[in-house]
Amino acid sequence: MHTHDVVVVGAGLAGMRAAIAAHEAGVDVALVTKIHPVRSHSGAAQGGINAALGNETEDSTDNHTFDTVKGSDYLGDQDAIEILCGDAPGEIIQLEHWGAVFSRHETTGKIAQRPFGGAGFPRTCYAADLTGLVILHTLYTVCVKYEIPCYEEYFVTELITDDDGACCGVVAYDMVHGTIETIGAKAVVLATGGAGRVYAPSTNAHASTGDGMSLALRAGVPLKDMEFMQFHPTTLSPSGVLVTEGARGEGGILLNNQGERFMSKYAPNKLELASRDVVSRSEATEILEGRGVNGCVMLDLRHLGKEKIMERLPQIRELAMAFAGVDPIEAPIPIRPGAHYHMGGVHVDSWGAAPHMSGLFAAGECACVSVHGANRLGGNSLLEAVVFGARTGDAAARFVHDGNGNAGAAKPEHALEYEKKLRGLLERTQGTPQHEIRDPLADMMQEKVGVFRNGDDLNAARKVVDDLKEKVPTMVISDKGRTFNQSLIHAIETGFLVDLADCMVEGAIARTESRGAHSRTDFPERDDEKWMKHSLSYLEDGKVRLDYSEVTMTKFEPQVRTY
């Protein structure tokens, strides 16, 4: 058995930034991650990270705050958004001091900033189209420098609570040795990323299975705003591989099969740089009305020229050539909306603390502060990861310094109890293979809980989820080994995904309006009088129960959202 003051589950940007903050606050902190830190999905983020540096324009944190509130379709909590935008410049400077190499302006030498969707100013700092990878490697070097211990290839399967219901550690499957381990902690930070694999296709890594969200849900902690899944406007078909918003920020345009720059009909001012939900719906409309090309629209970068594409978008060129057979220097790229980012997550306050469970914290995409509300602006996810990763790590350390937490309540017996469950799964010979649950779930979510939704489809989705939930306890796996058993991991992840799909569908059925990424054709208008509130999903007796909480407003009253 292992024990630490703070245990951070997940080692992407939010997890490593939380661990660094906790270490700097003087507590014993450890990372626990099912994959090596530099393989975390944060490394797939391409386009950039927002901050109102004002290097080339008179941008301000107030402008950034307003754009984010508007982008959230007024469902974001404005106090948390003010923190996000206010802390942004300092975090960018800190990352640069730690060694992050951002692209520079060619004449001033300052950090370059490109336009992004829904932003009033060019405020997205970037490192070509590899921004997430650059920041991820930077934070990893800091973790190595600080000698923060990292339990690599440990898959957390349960949260441990003490007799008072406080979180005091985790149970994890050590893939290398095939054992089940107890890791005690005075505070646990969940930073496991998103749940994009609820859908197929998705821009998310195969590891993005919503582990932390489901762990919290099963432990009695509510999840917030689960009905809001963002569809990124530009993904490659059929793979779902992401084409960064930076491609449009650099001047890329969208065309239909008639060669028309169709965004002029939907967002005459911002065009391709409207918010993501607006652009995705516009593309989907063009495709549904027969103006697509084999289920796609076209992203044209040719006018940017070879030199600019090779300097600013080198990875996009490689991906387009590898996955679409198109060189964007010579031809438009076929793209379509794809499942990308989950605005919902573990219900936490602006310090990352879960108000329903002492000792539990969450940060990054697995958390819902809420700074994104019903729709996230591009460039704000990397920002949320570092800003709220830092705040959450600091808050967890303060929680420990104040004498809270009881790591000793986590016992080896907790691992033994899970070992019995695991053995039962491994020894089962009759049942449903996990892929016969996961694949139909992802296909159904794509079809019925996508860019556009309606009551009939959502009710049909609920029936599918209910049917698949009944099969989860019967899952059978072919690999009976104990070390690096990917079949075992996939089976546990599939259970997590079904939990989250259940919350997403229930929340979408209940929310009888259209707001941000939740667009219902049977309720096409935003309804502030009835639905200006967060949804909270609880898992009780195997069923999802919904409750609601108020949205925090400070200075920006809801307005009609136009671009």
Tab-separated table of N, CA and C in Angstrom, residues 107-182:
chain	number	residue	atom	x	y	z
A	107	THR	N	7.954	40.599	-36.338
A	107	THR	CA	8.642	41.896	-36.247
A	107	THR	C	8.907	42.314	-34.801
A	108	THR	N	7.960	42.083	-33.893
A	108	THR	CA	8.155	42.531	-32.505
A	108	THR	C	8.897	41.508	-31.658
A	109	GLY	N	8.850	40.230	-32.050
A	109	GLY	CA	9.482	39.192	-31.244
A	109	GLY	C	8.664	38.762	-30.037
A	110	LYS	N	7.501	39.402	-29.837
A	110	LYS	CA	6.633	39.001	-28.733
A	110	LYS	C	5.882	37.721	-29.095
A	111	ILE	N	5.254	37.090	-28.080
A	111	ILE	CA	4.465	35.889	-28.344
A	111	ILE	C	3.394	36.218	-29.372
A	112	ALA	N	3.331	35.415	-30.431
A	112	ALA	CA	2.335	35.637	-31.482
A	112	ALA	C	0.963	35.193	-31.003
A	113	GLN	N	-0.071	35.885	-31.485
A	113	GLN	CA	-1.450	35.546	-31.119
A	113	GLN	C	-2.311	35.549	-32.372
A	114	ARG	N	-3.046	34.433	-32.570
A	114	ARG	CA	-3.879	34.289	-33.766
A	114	ARG	C	-5.350	34.444	-33.397
A	115	PRO	N	-6.190	34.844	-34.362
A	115	PRO	CA	-7.632	34.920	-34.090
A	115	PRO	C	-8.209	33.516	-33.909
A	116	PHE	N	-9.204	33.415	-33.028
A	116	PHE	CA	-9.937	32.168	-32.831
A	116	PHE	C	-11.428	32.466	-32.781
A	117	GLY	N	-12.221	31.436	-32.935
A	117	GLY	CA	-13.668	31.602	-33.006
A	117	GLY	C	-14.267	32.242	-31.765
A	118	GLY	N	-15.190	33.178	-31.991
A	118	GLY	CA	-15.914	33.815	-30.899
A	118	GLY	C	-15.120	34.849	-30.131
A	119	ALA	N	-13.921	35.161	-30.585
A	119	ALA	CA	-13.067	36.119	-29.869
A	119	ALA	C	-13.091	37.472	-30.559
A	120	GLY	N	-13.129	38.537	-29.756
A	120	GLY	CA	-13.150	39.890	-30.297
A	120	GLY	C	-11.781	40.391	-30.706
A	121	PHE	N	-10.725	39.699	-30.241
A	121	PHE	CA	-9.350	40.103	-30.530
A	121	PHE	C	-8.516	38.849	-30.790
A	122	PRO	N	-7.409	38.985	-31.527
A	122	PRO	CA	-6.480	37.853	-31.642
A	122	PRO	C	-5.778	37.648	-30.287
A	123	ARG	N	-6.159	36.598	-29.546
A	123	ARG	CA	-5.571	36.399	-28.223
A	123	ARG	C	-5.101	34.962	-28.007
A	124	THR	N	-5.058	34.159	-29.066
A	124	THR	CA	-4.679	32.767	-28.902
A	124	THR	C	-3.178	32.595	-29.132
A	125	CYS	N	-2.441	32.363	-28.048
A	125	CYS	CA	-1.011	32.087	-28.133
A	125	CYS	C	-0.832	30.668	-28.662
A	126	TYR	N	0.218	30.443	-29.426
A	126	TYR	CA	0.342	29.130	-30.056
A	126	TYR	C	1.807	28.773	-30.284
A	127	ALA	N	2.022	27.484	-30.486
A	127	ALA	CA	3.317	26.971	-30.907
A	127	ALA	C	3.061	26.202	-32.190
A	128	ALA	N	3.096	26.914	-33.330
A	128	ALA	CA	2.674	26.362	-34.626
A	128	ALA	C	1.300	25.715	-34.441
A	129	ASP	N	1.161	24.420	-34.783
A	129	ASP	CA	-0.093	23.718	-34.498
A	129	ASP	C	0.169	22.515	-33.592
A	130	LEU	N	1.099	22.738	-32.628
A	130	LEU	CA	1.493	21.697	-31.668
A	130	LEU	C	1.442	22.235	-30.240
A	131	THR	N	0.521	23.155	-29.970
A	131	THR	CA	0.551	23.890	-28.707
A	131	THR	C	0.403	22.983	-27.494
A	132	GLY	N	-0.573	22.084	-27.530
A	132	GLY	CA	-0.782	21.193	-26.393
A	132	GLY	C	0.433	20.338	-26.109
A	133	LEU	N	1.057	19.832	-27.155
A	133	LEU	CA	2.230	18.975	-26.994
A	133	LEU	C	3.381	19.750	-26.364
A	134	VAL	N	3.583	20.984	-26.808
A	134	VAL	CA	4.664	21.804	-26.259
A	134	VAL	C	4.445	22.065	-24.770
A	135	ILE	N	3.230	22.416	-24.389
A	135	ILE	CA	2.947	22.692	-22.975
A	135	ILE	C	3.033	21.410	-22.152
A	136	LEU	N	2.544	20.309	-22.709
A	136	LEU	CA	2.591	19.029	-22.003
A	136	LEU	C	4.024	18.636	-21.672
A	137	HIS	N	4.907	18.731	-22.653
A	137	HIS	CA	6.308	18.377	-22.416
A	137	HIS	C	6.959	19.351	-21.440
A	138	THR	N	6.575	20.613	-21.505
A	138	THR	CA	7.122	21.598	-20.573
A	138	THR	C	6.766	21.237	-19.137
A	139	LEU	N	5.487	20.940	-18.885
A	139	LEU	CA	5.072	20.603	-17.527
A	139	LEU	C	5.697	19.291	-17.062
A	140	TYR	N	5.878	18.356	-17.994
A	140	TYR	CA	6.504	17.092	-17.608
A	140	TYR	C	7.938	17.309	-17.126
A	141	THR	N	8.673	18.198	-17.817
A	141	THR	CA	10.044	18.471	-17.375
A	141	THR	C	10.064	19.082	-15.979
A	142	VAL	N	9.059	19.909	-15.651
A	142	VAL	CA	8.988	20.498	-14.307
A	142	VAL	C	8.700	19.407	-13.277
A	143	CYS	N	7.790	18.489	-13.601
A	143	CYS	CA	7.492	17.386	-12.683
A	143	CYS	C	8.729	16.528	-12.436
A	144	VAL	N	9.509	16.272	-13.488
A	144	VAL	CA	10.744	15.503	-13.332
A	144	VAL	C	11.747	16.278	-12.475
A	145	LYS	N	11.864	17.575	-12.729
A	145	LYS	CA	12.777	18.418	-11.953
A	145	LYS	C	12.412	18.401	-10.474
A	146	TYR	N	11.109	18.453	-10.180
A	146	TYR	CA	10.648	18.457	-8.790
A	146	TYR	C	10.624	17.056	-8.177
A	147	GLU	N	10.942	16.049	-8.981
A	147	GLU	CA	10.959	14.649	-8.522
A	147	GLU	C	9.609	14.231	-7.940
A	148	ILE	N	8.547	14.665	-8.616
A	148	ILE	CA	7.205	14.258	-8.204
A	148	ILE	C	7.008	12.803	-8.606
A	149	PRO	N	6.726	11.904	-7.667
A	149	PRO	CA	6.552	10.493	-8.033
A	149	PRO	C	5.346	10.299	-8.946
A	150	CYS	N	5.475	9.363	-9.873
A	150	CYS	CA	4.402	9.114	-10.834
A	150	CYS	C	4.174	7.612	-10.952
A	151	TYR	N	2.968	7.187	-10.598
A	151	TYR	CA	2.585	5.789	-10.770
A	151	TYR	C	2.084	5.632	-12.202
A	152	GLU	N	2.998	5.280	-13.094
A	152	GLU	CA	2.644	5.155	-14.507
A	152	GLU	C	2.008	3.796	-14.768
A	153	GLU	N	1.016	3.798	-15.650
A	153	GLU	CA	0.279	2.601	-16.020
A	153	GLU	C	-0.399	1.981	-14.802
A	154	TYR	N	-0.968	2.850	-13.989
A	154	TYR	CA	-1.873	2.489	-12.901
A	154	TYR	C	-3.258	2.999	-13.290
A	155	PHE	N	-4.215	2.116	-13.386
A	155	PHE	CA	-5.568	2.466	-13.811
A	155	PHE	C	-6.472	2.520	-12.578
A	156	VAL	N	-6.904	3.731	-12.220
A	156	VAL	CA	-7.740	3.906	-11.026
A	156	VAL	C	-9.149	3.391	-11.311
A	157	THR	N	-9.639	2.523	-10.429
A	157	THR	CA	-10.923	1.859	-10.636
A	157	THR	C	-11.992	2.265	-9.629
A	158	GLU	N	-11.572	2.805	-8.481
A	158	GLU	CA	-12.543	3.211	-7.453
A	158	GLU	C	-11.965	4.327	-6.595
A	159	LEU	N	-12.840	5.177	-6.075
A	159	LEU	CA	-12.470	6.111	-5.015
A	159	LEU	C	-12.746	5.444	-3.673
A	160	ILE	N	-11.906	5.737	-2.695
A	160	ILE	CA	-12.091	5.206	-1.342
A	160	ILE	C	-12.604	6.326	-0.456
A	161	THR	N	-13.612	6.051	0.331
A	161	THR	CA	-14.142	7.029	1.286
A	161	THR	C	-14.066	6.464	2.705
A	162	ASP	N	-13.942	7.368	3.677
A	162	ASP	CA	-13.900	6.927	5.076
A	162	ASP	C	-15.314	6.852	5.653
A	163	ASP	N	-15.411	6.605	6.949
A	163	ASP	CA	-16.721	6.412	7.582
A	163	ASP	C	-17.583	7.665	7.530
A	164	ASP	N	-16.944	8.827	7.365
A	164	ASP	CA	-17.692	10.082	7.285
A	164	ASP	C	-18.015	10.476	5.845
A	165	GLY	N	-17.658	9.624	4.894
A	165	GLY	CA	-17.942	9.915	3.485
A	165	GLY	C	-16.916	10.796	2.809
A	166	ALA	N	-15.768	11.054	3.472
A	166	ALA	CA	-14.715	11.871	2.867
A	166	ALA	C	-13.810	11.000	2.008
A	167	CYS	N	-13.289	11.573	0.941
A	167	CYS	CA	-12.397	10.829	0.053
A	167	CYS	C	-11.026	10.681	0.713
A	168	CYS	N	-10.506	9.463	0.732
A	168	CYS	CA	-9.233	9.230	1.419
A	168	CYS	C	-8.271	8.373	0.589
A	169	GLY	N	-8.530	8.249	-0.715
A	169	GLY	CA	-7.600	7.499	-1.545
A	169	GLY	C	-8.276	6.851	-2.725
A	170	VAL	N	-7.509	5.994	-3.420
A	170	VAL	CA	-8.016	5.332	-4.623
A	170	VAL	C	-7.566	3.877	-4.638
A	171	VAL	N	-8.320	3.075	-5.376
A	171	VAL	CA	-7.904	1.713	-5.726
A	171	VAL	C	-7.463	1.742	-7.181
A	172	ALA	N	-6.338	1.086	-7.486
A	172	ALA	CA	-5.807	1.130	-8.849
A	172	ALA	C	-5.279	-0.232	-9.282
A	173	TYR	N	-5.443	-0.510	-10.574
A	173	TYR	CA	-4.893	-1.715	-11.202
A	173	TYR	C	-3.511	-1.382	-11.737
A	174	ASP	N	-2.497	-2.035	-11.186
A	174	ASP	CA	-1.117	-1.876	-11.642
A	174	ASP	C	-0.945	-2.788	-12.856
A	175	MET	N	-0.947	-2.189	-14.045
A	175	MET	CA	-0.921	-2.984	-15.274
A	175	MET	C	0.375	-3.779	-15.426
A	176	VAL	N	1.483	-3.230	-14.948
A	176	VAL	CA	2.784	-3.871	-15.145
A	176	VAL	C	2.875	-5.172	-14.351
A	177	HIS	N	2.404	-5.129	-13.104
A	177	HIS	CA	2.544	-6.292	-12.232
A	177	HIS	C	1.251	-7.097	-12.089
A	178	GLY	N	0.151	-6.562	-12.617
A	178	GLY	CA	-1.107	-7.293	-12.571
A	178	GLY	C	-1.757	-7.341	-11.206
A	179	THR	N	-1.397	-6.397	-10.340
A	179	THR	CA	-1.936	-6.388	-8.983
A	179	THR	C	-2.919	-5.236	-8.786
A	180	ILE	N	-3.718	-5.339	-7.747
A	180	ILE	CA	-4.622	-4.262	-7.348
A	180	ILE	C	-4.034	-3.590	-6.121
A	181	GLU	N	-3.904	-2.277	-6.162
A	181	GLU	CA	-3.224	-1.535	-5.105
A	181	GLU	C	-4.143	-0.502	-4.464
A	182	THR	N	-3.920	-0.267	-3.179
A	182	THR	CA	-4.553	0.839	-2.468
A	182	THR	C	-3.555	1.990	-2.375
